[in-house]
CSV table of N, CA and C in Angstrom, one decimal:
chain,number,residue,atom,x,y,z
A,8,VAL,N,148.2,105.0,-10.7
A,8,VAL,CA,149.0,103.9,-11.3
A,8,VAL,C,149.2,104.2,-12.8
A,9,CYS,N,148.0,104.5,-13.4
A,9,CYS,CA,148.1,104.8,-14.9
A,9,CYS,C,148.9,106.0,-15.2
A,10,SER,N,148.8,107.0,-14.4
A,10,SER,CA,149.6,108.2,-14.7
A,10,SER,C,151.1,107.9,-14.5
A,11,GLY,N,151.5,107.2,-13.5
A,11,GLY,CA,152.9,106.8,-13.3
A,11,GLY,C,153.4,105.9,-14.5
A,12,ALA,N,152.5,105.0,-14.9
A,12,ALA,CA,152.9,104.1,-16.0
A,12,ALA,C,153.2,104.9,-17.3
A,13,MET,N,152.3,105.9,-17.6
A,13,MET,CA,152.5,106.7,-18.8
A,13,MET,C,153.8,107.6,-18.6
A,14,ALA,N,154.0,108.1,-17.4
A,14,ALA,CA,155.2,109.0,-17.2
A,14,ALA,C,156.4,108.1,-17.4
A,15,PHE,N,156.4,106.9,-16.9
A,15,PHE,CA,157.6,106.0,-17.0
A,15,PHE,C,157.8,105.7,-18.5
A,16,ALA,N,156.7,105.4,-19.2
A,16,ALA,CA,156.8,105.1,-20.7
A,16,ALA,C,157.4,106.3,-21.4
A,17,TYR,N,157.0,107.5,-21.0
A,17,TYR,CA,157.6,108.7,-21.7
A,17,TYR,C,159.0,108.8,-21.4
A,18,PHE,N,159.4,108.7,-20.2
A,18,PHE,CA,160.8,109.0,-19.8
A,18,PHE,C,161.8,107.8,-20.3
A,19,THR,N,161.3,106.6,-20.4
A,19,THR,CA,162.2,105.5,-20.8
A,19,THR,C,162.2,105.4,-22.4
A,20,VAL,N,161.2,105.8,-23.0
A,20,VAL,CA,161.1,105.6,-24.5
A,20,VAL,C,161.4,106.9,-25.3
A,21,HIS,N,160.7,107.9,-24.9
A,21,HIS,CA,160.7,109.1,-25.7
A,21,HIS,C,161.7,110.1,-25.3
A,22,GLN,N,162.0,110.2,-24.0
A,22,GLN,CA,162.9,111.2,-23.5
A,22,GLN,C,164.4,111.0,-24.0
A,23,GLN,N,164.7,109.8,-24.4
A,23,GLN,CA,166.0,109.6,-24.9
A,23,GLN,C,166.3,110.2,-26.3
A,24,LEU,N,165.2,110.4,-27.0
A,24,LEU,CA,165.3,111.0,-28.4
A,24,LEU,C,165.4,112.5,-28.4
A,25,ALA,N,164.7,113.2,-27.6
A,25,ALA,CA,164.8,114.7,-27.5
A,25,ALA,C,164.2,115.1,-26.2
A,26,LEU,N,164.3,116.4,-25.9
A,26,LEU,CA,163.8,116.9,-24.6
A,26,LEU,C,162.3,117.1,-24.5
A,27,LEU,N,161.7,117.7,-25.5
A,27,LEU,CA,160.3,118.1,-25.5
A,27,LEU,C,159.4,117.0,-26.2
A,28,PRO,N,158.2,116.9,-25.8
A,28,PRO,CA,157.3,115.9,-26.4
A,28,PRO,C,157.1,116.2,-27.9
A,29,LEU,N,157.1,117.4,-28.3
A,29,LEU,CA,156.8,117.7,-29.7
A,29,LEU,C,158.0,117.3,-30.6
A,30,GLN,N,159.2,117.2,-30.0
A,30,GLN,CA,160.4,116.8,-30.7
A,30,GLN,C,160.6,115.3,-30.8
A,31,ASN,N,160.1,114.6,-29.8
A,31,ASN,CA,160.4,113.2,-29.7
A,31,ASN,C,159.1,112.3,-29.9
A,32,MET,N,158.0,112.8,-30.4
A,32,MET,CA,156.8,112.1,-30.7
A,32,MET,C,156.2,111.5,-29.4
A,33,GLY,N,156.4,112.1,-28.3
A,33,GLY,CA,155.8,111.6,-27.0
A,33,GLY,C,154.6,112.3,-26.6
A,34,GLU,N,153.9,113.0,-27.5
A,34,GLU,CA,152.7,113.7,-27.1
A,34,GLU,C,151.6,112.9,-26.4
A,35,PRO,N,151.3,111.7,-27.0
A,35,PRO,CA,150.2,110.9,-26.4
A,35,PRO,C,150.6,110.4,-25.0
A,36,ALA,N,151.8,110.0,-24.8
A,36,ALA,CA,152.2,109.5,-23.5
A,36,ALA,C,152.2,110.6,-22.4
A,37,ALA,N,152.7,111.8,-22.8
A,37,ALA,CA,152.6,113.0,-21.9
A,37,ALA,C,151.2,113.4,-21.6
A,38,LEU,N,150.4,113.4,-22.7
A,38,LEU,CA,149.0,113.9,-22.5
A,38,LEU,C,148.2,112.9,-21.6
A,39,TYR,N,148.4,111.6,-21.9
A,39,TYR,CA,147.7,110.6,-21.1
A,39,TYR,C,148.1,110.6,-19.6
A,40,SER,N,149.4,110.9,-19.4
A,40,SER,CA,149.9,111.0,-18.0
A,40,SER,C,149.2,112.1,-17.3
A,41,TRP,N,149.1,113.3,-17.9
A,41,TRP,CA,148.5,114.4,-17.2
A,41,TRP,C,147.0,114.2,-17.1
A,42,ILE,N,146.3,113.6,-18.1
A,42,ILE,CA,144.9,113.3,-17.9
A,42,ILE,C,144.6,112.3,-16.8
A,43,PHE,N,145.4,111.2,-16.7
A,43,PHE,CA,145.2,110.3,-15.6
A,43,PHE,C,145.5,110.9,-14.3
A,44,LEU,N,146.5,111.8,-14.2
A,44,LEU,CA,146.7,112.5,-13.0
A,44,LEU,C,145.6,113.4,-12.6
A,45,LEU,N,145.0,114.1,-13.6
A,45,LEU,CA,143.9,114.9,-13.3
A,45,LEU,C,142.7,114.1,-12.8
A,46,ILE,N,142.4,113.0,-13.4
A,46,ILE,CA,141.3,112.2,-13.0
A,46,ILE,C,141.5,111.7,-11.5
A,47,ALA,N,142.8,111.3,-11.2
A,47,ALA,CA,143.1,110.8,-9.9
A,47,ALA,C,142.9,111.9,-8.8
A,48,VAL,N,143.2,113.2,-9.2
A,48,VAL,CA,143.1,114.3,-8.2
A,48,VAL,C,141.7,114.8,-8.1
A,49,VAL,N,141.0,115.0,-9.2
A,49,VAL,CA,139.7,115.6,-9.2
A,49,VAL,C,138.6,114.6,-9.0
A,50,GLY,N,138.8,113.4,-9.5
A,50,GLY,CA,137.8,112.4,-9.4
A,50,GLY,C,137.0,112.3,-10.7
A,51,PRO,N,136.2,111.3,-10.9
A,51,PRO,CA,135.4,111.1,-12.1
A,51,PRO,C,134.3,112.1,-12.3
A,52,GLY,N,133.7,112.6,-11.2
A,52,GLY,CA,132.7,113.6,-11.3
A,52,GLY,C,131.4,113.0,-11.7
A,53,SER,N,130.7,113.6,-12.7
A,53,SER,CA,129.4,113.1,-13.1
A,53,SER,C,129.4,112.0,-14.2
A,54,VAL,N,130.6,111.5,-14.5
A,54,VAL,CA,130.8,110.6,-15.6
A,54,VAL,C,130.9,109.2,-15.0
A,55,THR,N,130.2,108.9,-13.9
A,55,THR,CA,130.3,107.5,-13.3
A,55,THR,C,129.0,106.8,-13.6
A,56,LEU,N,129.1,105.5,-13.6
A,56,LEU,CA,128.0,104.6,-13.8
A,56,LEU,C,126.9,104.8,-12.7
A,57,ALA,N,127.4,105.1,-11.4
A,57,ALA,CA,126.5,105.3,-10.3
A,57,ALA,C,125.6,106.6,-10.5
A,58,SER,N,126.2,107.6,-11.0
A,58,SER,CA,125.5,108.9,-11.3
A,58,SER,C,124.5,108.7,-12.4
A,59,VAL,N,124.8,107.9,-13.4
A,59,VAL,CA,123.9,107.7,-14.5
A,59,VAL,C,122.7,106.9,-14.1
A,60,LEU,N,123.0,105.9,-13.2
A,60,LEU,CA,121.9,105.0,-12.7
A,60,LEU,C,121.0,105.8,-11.7
A,61,ARG,N,121.6,106.7,-11.0
A,61,ARG,CA,120.8,107.5,-10.1
A,61,ARG,C,119.8,108.5,-10.8
A,62,ARG,N,120.2,108.9,-12.0
A,62,ARG,CA,119.3,109.9,-12.7
A,62,ARG,C,118.1,109.2,-13.2
A,63,LYS,N,118.0,107.9,-13.4
A,63,LYS,CA,116.9,107.2,-14.0
A,63,LYS,C,115.8,107.0,-13.0
C-alpha cells in the first residue's frame, strides 16, 4: 500500500513537471516507492521487534 501511494504521488505531482526524478524533484517519492516495494517483497528480516525480543 505504501509503495503504491508513493508511486501515485510521484506520477500525479512530479511526473507533470518533467520525465525523470532528477529533473522534477521527485527523488524522495521515487526512492520511498522502491524502498517500500523492496520491504514488501523481501520482508523485514532481522529488523523486527520479535527478533530483537528473541535475542534477549
